[in-house]
Amino acid sequence: MNEIATIKQLPIITEKIKEIGENLSTRLENLNLDNLICNEETKKEIKDLRTTLGKEFKEYESQRKEIKNKIMQPYDEFNKIYEEEIKNKYQEADEILKNKTNEVESEIKHNTEVKIKEFFEEYKKSKSIIQDNYLEFHELNMKVDLSCLTKSGELVKKVKDEIKQKVDQVEKDLDSISTMQYSNEILVEYLKTKNLSESIKEVNDRHTALDAMKRIEESAKETVELEQQAIEKVDEVLQAPTEEIIDGQMSIDDFGETEQVNEEIYEMTFTVKGTLTKLKELKGYLIKEGFINE
């Protein structure tokens, strides 16, 4: 391969840097900075020394940056020409070749997917229990690439076996669902996820919740019926006759309105069921009407 450039000479700056560095080390050792005593009398002298050293360092930093710019300038010019004349041309050529191979590979991949779909549809038709909308190709999550075909352009055995395995599993699941309680509901859930255990759990949980709601409703209905029976029982007691009429005797209607009638008192015991509020209301009514003592 041809050389793109030859470096004839590097900047001669190393020896000068070392010389300055050695002089600086000697100078700092003579200053004995670690053992300097700082107090009110020496504070200004130490601050002045720090300022002097800082100024020297800034000057050297300025020189370093200037040297760097001078060193980088020829490299930047070289790099610009390199990219225009070599790098960009190689990259453009690579992009053209990549696009050409991608077009061919895309067509092969498309044809491969068509063959896989055809095999899938054909095998699915052999399973009478699987209707067309029960299993779609995309649900197989098949990886389609050039490795799916043999050199002769046929599907490799591994791909066929994978399709058969997934279709057979759906057939097995559908057959199991047909024997289950709530089979129609489980089927609806299964067709969404193709996960039998999750579908069964979803339907069972739903019916468990519905049964619980039904029991609550029945309990509430029973409570209402008991309350109604209690009310009817009270009404029956209140409407019962307070005098026993015996054949051949006079009834209360045979006396004038001004005559005092001595009514016989009867005692009745019964059980009342109802809410606490209803029972309190009933007790209050019976006390008010004189049926019971408080």
Tab-separated table of N, CA and C in Angstrom, residues 63-219:
chain	number	residue	atom	x	y	z
A	63	GLN	N	2.464	29.760	26.355
A	63	GLN	CA	3.398	29.252	25.337
A	63	GLN	C	3.003	27.837	24.892
A	64	ARG	N	2.573	27.015	25.884
A	64	ARG	CA	2.188	25.631	25.550
A	64	ARG	C	1.043	25.602	24.549
A	65	LYS	N	0.030	26.445	24.798
A	65	LYS	CA	-1.130	26.489	23.903
A	65	LYS	C	-0.736	26.977	22.521
A	66	GLU	N	0.184	27.935	22.480
A	66	GLU	CA	0.617	28.452	21.171
A	66	GLU	C	1.367	27.386	20.397
A	67	ILE	N	2.234	26.623	21.113
A	67	ILE	CA	2.984	25.542	20.462
A	67	ILE	C	2.035	24.458	19.952
A	68	LYS	N	1.026	24.150	20.795
A	68	LYS	CA	0.051	23.135	20.387
A	68	LYS	C	-0.656	23.544	19.096
A	69	ASN	N	-1.088	24.800	19.011
A	69	ASN	CA	-1.787	25.278	17.816
A	69	ASN	C	-0.889	25.181	16.583
A	70	LYS	N	0.408	25.499	16.794
A	70	LYS	CA	1.329	25.441	15.650
A	70	LYS	C	1.562	24.006	15.206
A	71	ILE	N	1.615	23.097	16.201
A	71	ILE	CA	1.804	21.683	15.860
A	71	ILE	C	0.562	21.123	15.161
A	72	MET	N	-0.626	21.511	15.649
A	72	MET	CA	-1.876	20.974	15.119
A	72	MET	C	-2.236	21.552	13.759
A	73	GLN	N	-1.780	22.719	13.464
A	73	GLN	CA	-2.178	23.370	12.213
A	73	GLN	C	-1.814	22.537	10.984
A	74	PRO	N	-0.582	22.055	10.860
A	74	PRO	CA	-0.282	21.229	9.678
A	74	PRO	C	-1.055	19.915	9.672
A	75	TYR	N	-1.334	19.362	10.891
A	75	TYR	CA	-2.113	18.112	10.936
A	75	TYR	C	-3.549	18.357	10.459
A	76	ASP	N	-4.153	19.460	10.904
A	76	ASP	CA	-5.527	19.767	10.495
A	76	ASP	C	-5.611	19.944	8.978
A	77	GLU	N	-4.611	20.592	8.413
A	77	GLU	CA	-4.602	20.764	6.954
A	77	GLU	C	-4.449	19.412	6.255
A	78	PHE	N	-3.542	18.575	6.807
A	78	PHE	CA	-3.351	17.240	6.238
A	78	PHE	C	-4.645	16.421	6.333
A	79	ASN	N	-5.309	16.469	7.512
A	79	ASN	CA	-6.505	15.660	7.737
A	79	ASN	C	-7.636	16.077	6.798
A	80	LYS	N	-7.774	17.373	6.541
A	80	LYS	CA	-8.810	17.855	5.639
A	80	LYS	C	-8.617	17.280	4.231
A	81	ILE	N	-7.365	17.323	3.745
A	81	ILE	CA	-7.075	16.789	2.407
A	81	ILE	C	-7.282	15.276	2.383
A	82	TYR	N	-6.876	14.604	3.492
A	82	TYR	CA	-7.025	13.141	3.580
A	82	TYR	C	-8.491	12.736	3.457
A	83	GLU	N	-9.384	13.431	4.165
A	83	GLU	CA	-10.802	13.078	4.130
A	83	GLU	C	-11.390	13.305	2.741
A	84	GLU	N	-10.993	14.407	2.100
A	84	GLU	CA	-11.532	14.712	0.764
A	84	GLU	C	-11.042	13.726	-0.291
A	85	GLU	N	-9.780	13.371	-0.231
A	85	GLU	CA	-9.182	12.590	-1.309
A	85	GLU	C	-9.242	11.071	-1.069
A	86	ILE	N	-9.355	10.632	0.169
A	86	ILE	CA	-9.288	9.192	0.435
A	86	ILE	C	-10.503	8.694	1.219
A	87	LYS	N	-10.711	9.208	2.451
A	87	LYS	CA	-11.747	8.694	3.337
A	87	LYS	C	-13.133	8.766	2.710
A	88	ASN	N	-13.516	9.939	2.226
A	88	ASN	CA	-14.860	10.116	1.668
A	88	ASN	C	-15.092	9.219	0.456
A	89	LYS	N	-14.077	9.048	-0.378
A	89	LYS	CA	-14.233	8.228	-1.577
A	89	LYS	C	-14.432	6.759	-1.224
A	90	TYR	N	-13.696	6.271	-0.234
A	90	TYR	CA	-13.879	4.890	0.212
A	90	TYR	C	-15.280	4.690	0.806
A	91	GLN	N	-15.723	5.655	1.599
A	91	GLN	CA	-17.040	5.527	2.243
A	91	GLN	C	-18.169	5.555	1.219
A	92	GLU	N	-18.054	6.397	0.191
A	92	GLU	CA	-19.070	6.443	-0.858
A	92	GLU	C	-19.132	5.118	-1.617
A	93	ALA	N	-17.947	4.556	-1.914
A	93	ALA	CA	-17.908	3.271	-2.618
A	93	ALA	C	-18.527	2.173	-1.767
A	94	ASP	N	-18.237	2.186	-0.470
A	94	ASP	CA	-18.785	1.174	0.435
A	94	ASP	C	-20.309	1.273	0.515
A	95	GLU	N	-20.849	2.511	0.537
A	95	GLU	CA	-22.288	2.706	0.607
A	95	GLU	C	-22.982	2.162	-0.639
A	96	ILE	N	-22.375	2.380	-1.801
A	96	ILE	CA	-22.955	1.880	-3.051
A	96	ILE	C	-23.010	0.359	-3.048
A	97	LEU	N	-21.898	-0.265	-2.646
A	97	LEU	CA	-21.848	-1.732	-2.626
A	97	LEU	C	-22.816	-2.304	-1.586
A	98	LYS	N	-22.928	-1.627	-0.423
A	98	LYS	CA	-23.832	-2.107	0.626
A	98	LYS	C	-25.276	-2.072	0.146
A	99	ASN	N	-25.669	-0.997	-0.538
A	99	ASN	CA	-27.039	-0.883	-1.038
A	99	ASN	C	-27.359	-1.987	-2.041
A	100	LYS	N	-26.381	-2.312	-2.883
A	100	LYS	CA	-26.615	-3.358	-3.884
A	100	LYS	C	-26.837	-4.717	-3.209
A	101	THR	N	-26.001	-5.033	-2.219
A	101	THR	CA	-26.159	-6.324	-1.530
A	101	THR	C	-27.445	-6.336	-0.699
A	102	ASN	N	-27.811	-5.190	-0.130
A	102	ASN	CA	-29.046	-5.124	0.664
A	102	ASN	C	-30.278	-5.386	-0.194
A	103	GLU	N	-30.258	-4.877	-1.425
A	103	GLU	CA	-31.391	-5.106	-2.328
A	103	GLU	C	-31.577	-6.591	-2.610
A	104	VAL	N	-30.464	-7.262	-2.858
A	104	VAL	CA	-30.531	-8.696	-3.152
A	104	VAL	C	-30.994	-9.467	-1.913
A	105	GLU	N	-30.405	-9.138	-0.762
A	105	GLU	CA	-30.758	-9.849	0.464
A	105	GLU	C	-32.219	-9.590	0.873
A	106	SER	N	-32.709	-8.370	0.622
A	106	SER	CA	-34.115	-8.071	0.929
A	106	SER	C	-35.055	-8.916	0.080
A	107	GLU	N	-34.710	-9.071	-1.177
A	107	GLU	CA	-35.538	-9.888	-2.059
A	107	GLU	C	-35.518	-11.352	-1.620
A	108	ILE	N	-34.323	-11.840	-1.242
A	108	ILE	CA	-34.215	-13.226	-0.774
A	108	ILE	C	-35.015	-13.407	0.508
A	109	LYS	N	-34.931	-12.417	1.404
A	109	LYS	CA	-35.662	-12.496	2.673
A	109	LYS	C	-37.167	-12.495	2.430
A	110	HIS	N	-37.615	-11.673	1.488
A	110	HIS	CA	-39.039	-11.634	1.158
A	110	HIS	C	-39.505	-12.980	0.619
A	111	ASN	N	-38.727	-13.539	-0.288
A	111	ASN	CA	-39.089	-14.845	-0.860
A	111	ASN	C	-39.082	-15.932	0.223
A	112	THR	N	-38.151	-15.804	1.154
A	112	THR	CA	-38.081	-16.767	2.262
A	112	THR	C	-39.343	-16.692	3.119
A	113	GLU	N	-39.775	-15.478	3.418
A	113	GLU	CA	-40.969	-15.289	4.237
A	113	GLU	C	-42.203	-15.838	3.529
A	114	VAL	N	-42.259	-15.647	2.213
A	114	VAL	CA	-43.382	-16.187	1.438
A	114	VAL	C	-43.424	-17.709	1.547
A	115	LYS	N	-42.271	-18.349	1.433
A	115	LYS	CA	-42.221	-19.811	1.520
A	115	LYS	C	-42.609	-20.298	2.915
A	116	ILE	N	-42.160	-19.561	3.940
A	116	ILE	CA	-42.496	-19.949	5.311
A	116	ILE	C	-44.004	-19.822	5.540
A	117	LYS	N	-44.606	-18.732	5.050
A	117	LYS	CA	-46.052	-18.537	5.193
A	117	LYS	C	-46.825	-19.627	4.472
A	118	GLU	N	-46.363	-19.991	3.267
A	118	GLU	CA	-47.047	-21.031	2.504
A	118	GLU	C	-47.020	-22.357	3.254
A	119	PHE	N	-45.867	-22.687	3.825
A	119	PHE	CA	-45.766	-23.938	4.589
A	119	PHE	C	-46.658	-23.877	5.813
A	120	PHE	N	-46.692	-22.730	6.486
A	120	PHE	CA	-47.530	-22.552	7.670
A	120	PHE	C	-49.010	-22.736	7.332
A	121	GLU	N	-49.471	-22.067	6.292
A	121	GLU	CA	-50.884	-22.158	5.920
A	121	GLU	C	-51.255	-23.575	5.517
A	122	GLU	N	-50.366	-24.224	4.799
A	122	GLU	CA	-50.644	-25.595	4.362
A	122	GLU	C	-50.729	-26.545	5.554
A	123	TYR	N	-49.803	-26.395	6.487
A	123	TYR	CA	-49.821	-27.274	7.661
A	123	TYR	C	-51.019	-26.973	8.564
A	124	LYS	N	-51.376	-25.690	8.672
A	124	LYS	CA	-52.515	-25.313	9.509
A	124	LYS	C	-53.811	-25.912	8.965
A	125	LYS	N	-53.946	-25.992	7.648
A	125	LYS	CA	-55.154	-26.554	7.046
A	125	LYS	C	-55.320	-28.030	7.396
A	126	SER	N	-54.223	-28.697	7.731
A	126	SER	CA	-54.317	-30.116	8.077
A	126	SER	C	-54.900	-30.317	9.467
A	127	LYS	N	-55.067	-29.214	10.216
A	127	LYS	CA	-55.635	-29.276	11.561
A	127	LYS	C	-57.052	-28.714	11.503
A	128	SER	N	-58.037	-29.594	11.461
A	128	SER	CA	-59.426	-29.168	11.268
A	128	SER	C	-59.941	-28.314	12.419
A	129	ILE	N	-59.363	-28.507	13.613
A	129	ILE	CA	-59.858	-27.780	14.772
A	129	ILE	C	-59.422	-26.314	14.761
A	130	ILE	N	-58.384	-26.003	13.982
A	130	ILE	CA	-57.864	-24.641	13.925
A	130	ILE	C	-58.508	-23.897	12.757
A	131	GLN	N	-59.399	-22.979	13.059
A	131	GLN	CA	-60.007	-22.171	12.017
A	131	GLN	C	-59.034	-21.087	11.560
A	132	ASP	N	-59.352	-20.476	10.418
A	132	ASP	CA	-58.426	-19.519	9.817
A	132	ASP	C	-58.055	-18.374	10.756
A	133	ASN	N	-59.036	-17.865	11.482
A	133	ASN	CA	-58.771	-16.711	12.347
A	133	ASN	C	-58.285	-17.108	13.741
A	134	TYR	N	-58.073	-18.405	13.972
A	134	TYR	CA	-57.614	-18.862	15.287
A	134	TYR	C	-56.107	-18.696	15.450
A	135	LEU	N	-55.371	-18.681	14.358
A	135	LEU	CA	-53.917	-18.573	14.427
A	135	LEU	C	-53.392	-17.869	13.190
A	136	GLU	N	-52.727	-16.733	13.394
A	136	GLU	CA	-52.156	-15.961	12.287
A	136	GLU	C	-50.637	-16.166	12.252
A	137	PHE	N	-50.058	-15.932	11.093
A	137	PHE	CA	-48.625	-16.173	10.918
A	137	PHE	C	-47.777	-15.329	11.858
A	138	HIS	N	-48.153	-14.073	12.039
A	138	HIS	CA	-47.337	-13.178	12.865
A	138	HIS	C	-47.287	-13.638	14.317
A	139	GLU	N	-48.277	-14.456	14.739
A	139	GLU	CA	-48.296	-14.935	16.117
A	139	GLU	C	-47.224	-15.993	16.375
A	140	LEU	N	-46.614	-16.521	15.334
A	140	LEU	CA	-45.548	-17.502	15.509
A	140	LEU	C	-44.250	-16.843	15.954
A	141	ASN	N	-44.117	-15.534	15.680
A	141	ASN	CA	-42.890	-14.794	16.024
A	141	ASN	C	-41.658	-15.471	15.425
A	142	MET	N	-41.767	-15.825	14.167
A	142	MET	CA	-40.671	-16.494	13.480
A	142	MET	C	-39.578	-15.503	13.093
A	143	LYS	N	-38.339	-15.889	13.278
A	143	LYS	CA	-37.207	-15.085	12.820
A	143	LYS	C	-36.913	-15.473	11.373
A	144	VAL	N	-37.111	-14.517	10.477
A	144	VAL	CA	-36.932	-14.783	9.047
A	144	VAL	C	-35.627	-14.150	8.575
A	145	ASP	N	-34.680	-14.980	8.150
A	145	ASP	CA	-33.424	-14.480	7.590
A	145	ASP	C	-32.893	-15.499	6.583
A	146	LEU	N	-31.687	-15.238	6.088
A	146	LEU	CA	-31.133	-16.096	5.032
A	146	LEU	C	-30.832	-17.504	5.530
A	147	SER	N	-30.704	-17.684	6.837
A	147	SER	CA	-30.393	-19.009	7.377
A	147	SER	C	-31.586	-19.961	7.306
A	148	CYS	N	-32.776	-19.440	6.944
A	148	CYS	CA	-33.970	-20.280	6.870
A	148	CYS	C	-34.008	-21.127	5.604
A	149	LEU	N	-33.138	-20.825	4.642
A	149	LEU	CA	-33.143	-21.549	3.371
A	149	LEU	C	-31.870	-22.363	3.192
A	150	THR	N	-32.005	-23.471	2.492
A	150	THR	CA	-30.841	-24.256	2.107
A	150	THR	C	-30.192	-23.605	0.888
A	151	LYS	N	-29.058	-24.127	0.481
A	151	LYS	CA	-28.389	-23.582	-0.705
A	151	LYS	C	-29.243	-23.753	-1.954
A	152	SER	N	-30.096	-24.765	-1.938
A	152	SER	CA	-30.960	-24.997	-3.096
A	152	SER	C	-32.240	-24.152	-3.049
A	153	GLY	N	-32.413	-23.372	-1.972
A	153	GLY	CA	-33.578	-22.492	-1.887
A	153	GLY	C	-34.776	-23.081	-1.178
A	154	GLU	N	-34.614	-24.201	-0.491
A	154	GLU	CA	-35.709	-24.829	0.241
A	154	GLU	C	-35.632	-24.476	1.725
A	155	LEU	N	-36.775	-24.591	2.398
A	155	LEU	CA	-36.784	-24.326	3.829
A	155	LEU	C	-35.986	-25.388	4.567
A	156	VAL	N	-35.192	-24.966	5.544
A	156	VAL	CA	-34.413	-25.923	6.317
A	156	VAL	C	-35.357	-26.668	7.281
A	157	LYS	N	-34.960	-27.843	7.692
A	157	LYS	CA	-35.796	-28.685	8.545
A	157	LYS	C	-36.116	-27.994	9.874
A	158	LYS	N	-35.181	-27.253	10.405
A	158	LYS	CA	-35.383	-26.580	11.690
A	158	LYS	C	-36.575	-25.636	11.650
A	159	VAL	N	-36.724	-24.912	10.542
A	159	VAL	CA	-37.839	-23.970	10.393
A	159	VAL	C	-39.161	-24.716	10.316
A	160	LYS	N	-39.205	-25.777	9.538
A	160	LYS	CA	-40.434	-26.568	9.425
A	160	LYS	C	-40.841	-27.157	10.769
A	161	ASP	N	-39.860	-27.673	11.497
A	161	ASP	CA	-40.156	-28.275	12.804
A	161	ASP	C	-40.690	-27.228	13.783
A	162	GLU	N	-40.139	-26.027	13.702
A	162	GLU	CA	-40.600	-24.960	14.605
A	162	GLU	C	-42.054	-24.606	14.318
A	163	ILE	N	-42.410	-24.520	13.044
A	163	ILE	CA	-43.798	-24.212	12.659
A	163	ILE	C	-44.730	-25.333	13.124
A	164	LYS	N	-44.335	-26.568	12.881
A	164	LYS	CA	-45.174	-27.704	13.284
A	164	LYS	C	-45.393	-27.725	14.795
A	165	GLN	N	-44.335	-27.472	15.529
A	165	GLN	CA	-44.437	-27.506	16.985
A	165	GLN	C	-45.434	-26.468	17.497
A	166	LYS	N	-45.378	-25.249	16.950
A	166	LYS	CA	-46.269	-24.188	17.417
A	166	LYS	C	-47.718	-24.441	16.999
A	167	VAL	N	-47.922	-24.931	15.795
A	167	VAL	CA	-49.281	-25.239	15.337
A	167	VAL	C	-49.848	-26.413	16.127
A	168	ASP	N	-49.037	-27.434	16.369
A	168	ASP	CA	-49.488	-28.595	17.140
A	168	ASP	C	-49.887	-28.192	18.561
A	169	GLN	N	-49.165	-27.255	19.133
A	169	GLN	CA	-49.485	-26.815	20.496
A	169	GLN	C	-50.843	-26.118	20.544
A	170	VAL	N	-51.116	-25.296	19.526
A	170	VAL	CA	-52.418	-24.629	19.456
A	170	VAL	C	-53.526	-25.661	19.287
A	171	GLU	N	-53.286	-26.651	18.452
A	171	GLU	CA	-54.273	-27.724	18.265
A	171	GLU	C	-54.553	-28.430	19.589
A	172	LYS	N	-53.506	-28.737	20.327
A	172	LYS	CA	-53.647	-29.408	21.622
A	172	LYS	C	-54.428	-28.542	22.608
A	173	ASP	N	-54.114	-27.250	22.644
A	173	ASP	CA	-54.802	-26.329	23.556
A	173	ASP	C	-56.290	-26.231	23.218
A	174	LEU	N	-56.608	-26.112	21.936
A	174	LEU	CA	-58.001	-25.993	21.514
A	174	LEU	C	-58.784	-27.255	21.851
A	175	ASP	N	-58.134	-28.399	21.697
A	175	ASP	CA	-58.798	-29.658	22.027
A	175	ASP	C	-59.096	-29.732	23.530
A	176	SER	N	-58.169	-29.232	24.340
A	176	SER	CA	-58.379	-29.234	25.793
A	176	SER	C	-59.499	-28.273	26.181
A	177	ILE	N	-59.519	-27.111	25.542
A	177	ILE	CA	-60.539	-26.107	25.858
A	177	ILE	C	-61.940	-26.646	25.599
A	178	SER	N	-62.095	-27.425	24.544
A	178	SER	CA	-63.423	-27.934	24.171
A	178	SER	C	-64.037	-28.820	25.245
A	179	THR	N	-63.216	-29.346	26.159
A	179	THR	CA	-63.722	-30.241	27.205
A	179	THR	C	-63.942	-29.511	28.528
A	180	MET	N	-63.659	-28.228	28.587
A	180	MET	CA	-63.682	-27.496	29.860
A	180	MET	C	-65.006	-26.780	30.098
A	181	GLN	N	-65.295	-26.531	31.364
A	181	GLN	CA	-66.410	-25.669	31.723
A	181	GLN	C	-66.079	-24.247	31.258
A	182	TYR	N	-67.086	-23.515	30.841
A	182	TYR	CA	-66.916	-22.158	30.298
A	182	TYR	C	-65.997	-22.173	29.068
A	183	SER	N	-66.093	-23.197	28.261
A	183	SER	CA	-65.181	-23.363	27.117
A	183	SER	C	-65.231	-22.186	26.160
A	184	ASN	N	-66.418	-21.648	25.902
A	184	ASN	CA	-66.516	-20.525	24.962
A	184	ASN	C	-65.785	-19.294	25.479
A	185	GLU	N	-65.928	-19.033	26.773
A	185	GLU	CA	-65.253	-17.866	27.353
A	185	GLU	C	-63.741	-18.063	27.350
A	186	ILE	N	-63.300	-19.260	27.698
A	186	ILE	CA	-61.853	-19.542	27.697
A	186	ILE	C	-61.289	-19.419	26.292
A	187	LEU	N	-62.041	-19.869	25.297
A	187	LEU	CA	-61.593	-19.775	23.907
A	187	LEU	C	-61.388	-18.317	23.500
A	188	VAL	N	-62.323	-17.457	23.890
A	188	VAL	CA	-62.211	-16.031	23.550
A	188	VAL	C	-60.913	-15.452	24.123
A	189	GLU	N	-60.617	-15.782	25.392
A	189	GLU	CA	-59.402	-15.277	26.020
A	189	GLU	C	-58.156	-15.899	25.387
A	190	TYR	N	-58.223	-17.172	25.071
A	190	TYR	CA	-57.069	-17.873	24.509
A	190	TYR	C	-56.671	-17.309	23.151
A	191	LEU	N	-57.655	-16.963	22.351
A	191	LEU	CA	-57.360	-16.425	21.015
A	191	LEU	C	-56.652	-15.082	21.088
A	192	LYS	N	-56.749	-14.415	22.231
A	192	LYS	CA	-56.059	-13.126	22.383
A	192	LYS	C	-54.573	-13.314	22.677
A	193	THR	N	-54.247	-14.328	23.496
A	193	THR	CA	-52.876	-14.452	24.005
A	193	THR	C	-52.157	-15.736	23.596
A	194	LYS	N	-52.922	-16.750	23.229
A	194	LYS	CA	-52.378	-18.081	22.949
A	194	LYS	C	-51.664	-18.644	24.182
A	195	ASN	N	-52.187	-18.281	25.352
A	195	ASN	CA	-51.646	-18.796	26.611
A	195	ASN	C	-52.795	-19.457	27.361
A	196	LEU	N	-52.773	-20.797	27.399
A	196	LEU	CA	-53.915	-21.538	27.942
A	196	LEU	C	-54.082	-21.314	29.437
A	197	SER	N	-53.000	-21.406	30.215
A	197	SER	CA	-53.111	-21.274	31.670
A	197	SER	C	-53.629	-19.898	32.070
A	198	GLU	N	-53.137	-18.854	31.401
A	198	GLU	CA	-53.613	-17.507	31.708
A	198	GLU	C	-55.082	-17.336	31.339
A	199	SER	N	-55.495	-17.931	30.246
A	199	SER	CA	-56.884	-17.825	29.801
A	199	SER	C	-57.829	-18.513	30.788
A	200	ILE	N	-57.450	-19.703	31.250
A	200	ILE	CA	-58.274	-20.420	32.224
A	200	ILE	C	-58.379	-19.610	33.513
A	201	LYS	N	-57.262	-19.074	33.974
A	201	LYS	CA	-57.258	-18.285	35.214
A	201	LYS	C	-58.138	-17.041	35.069
A	202	GLU	N	-58.059	-16.384	33.932
A	202	GLU	CA	-58.850	-15.181	33.700
A	202	GLU	C	-60.343	-15.483	33.815
A	203	VAL	N	-60.786	-16.552	33.181
A	203	VAL	CA	-62.211	-16.901	33.202
A	203	VAL	C	-62.642	-17.372	34.596
A	204	ASN	N	-61.827	-18.203	35.234
A	204	ASN	CA	-62.173	-18.681	36.576
A	204	ASN	C	-62.258	-17.534	37.579
A	205	ASP	N	-61.325	-16.609	37.501
A	205	ASP	CA	-61.357	-15.436	38.396
A	205	ASP	C	-62.620	-14.619	38.159
A	206	ARG	N	-63.008	-14.498	36.901
A	206	ARG	CA	-64.210	-13.731	36.562
A	206	ARG	C	-65.451	-14.380	37.178
A	207	HIS	N	-65.555	-15.703	37.057
A	207	HIS	CA	-66.729	-16.391	37.598
A	207	HIS	C	-66.713	-16.407	39.127
A	208	THR	N	-65.557	-16.473	39.721
A	208	THR	CA	-65.465	-16.395	41.182
A	208	THR	C	-66.005	-15.058	41.665
A	209	ALA	N	-65.639	-13.977	40.965
A	209	ALA	CA	-66.134	-12.646	41.328
A	209	ALA	C	-67.642	-12.545	41.116
A	210	LEU	N	-68.141	-13.110	40.014
A	210	LEU	CA	-69.586	-13.071	39.739
A	210	LEU	C	-70.370	-13.856	40.791
A	211	ASP	N	-69.830	-15.023	41.182
A	211	ASP	CA	-70.506	-15.824	42.210
A	211	ASP	C	-70.556	-15.073	43.539
A	212	ALA	N	-69.481	-14.386	43.863
A	212	ALA	CA	-69.459	-13.620	45.117
A	212	ALA	C	-70.503	-12.508	45.078
A	213	MET	N	-70.616	-11.823	43.941
A	213	MET	CA	-71.617	-10.775	43.796
A	213	MET	C	-73.032	-11.344	43.900
A	214	LYS	N	-73.231	-12.528	43.327
A	214	LYS	CA	-74.548	-13.163	43.364
A	214	LYS	C	-74.944	-13.494	44.793
A	215	ARG	N	-73.958	-14.009	45.585
A	215	ARG	CA	-74.250	-14.343	46.978
A	215	ARG	C	-74.606	-13.091	47.782
A	216	ILE	N	-73.918	-12.014	47.496
A	216	ILE	CA	-74.211	-10.762	48.189
A	216	ILE	C	-75.619	-10.290	47.851
A	217	GLU	N	-75.986	-10.374	46.574
A	217	GLU	CA	-77.322	-9.951	46.148
A	217	GLU	C	-78.401	-10.836	46.781
A	218	GLU	N	-78.149	-12.162	46.817
A	218	GLU	CA	-79.128	-13.073	47.417
A	218	GLU	C	-79.275	-12.804	48.905
A	219	SER	N	-78.158	-12.524	49.585
A	219	SER	CA	-78.211	-12.228	51.015
A	219	SER	C	-79.006	-10.955	51.271
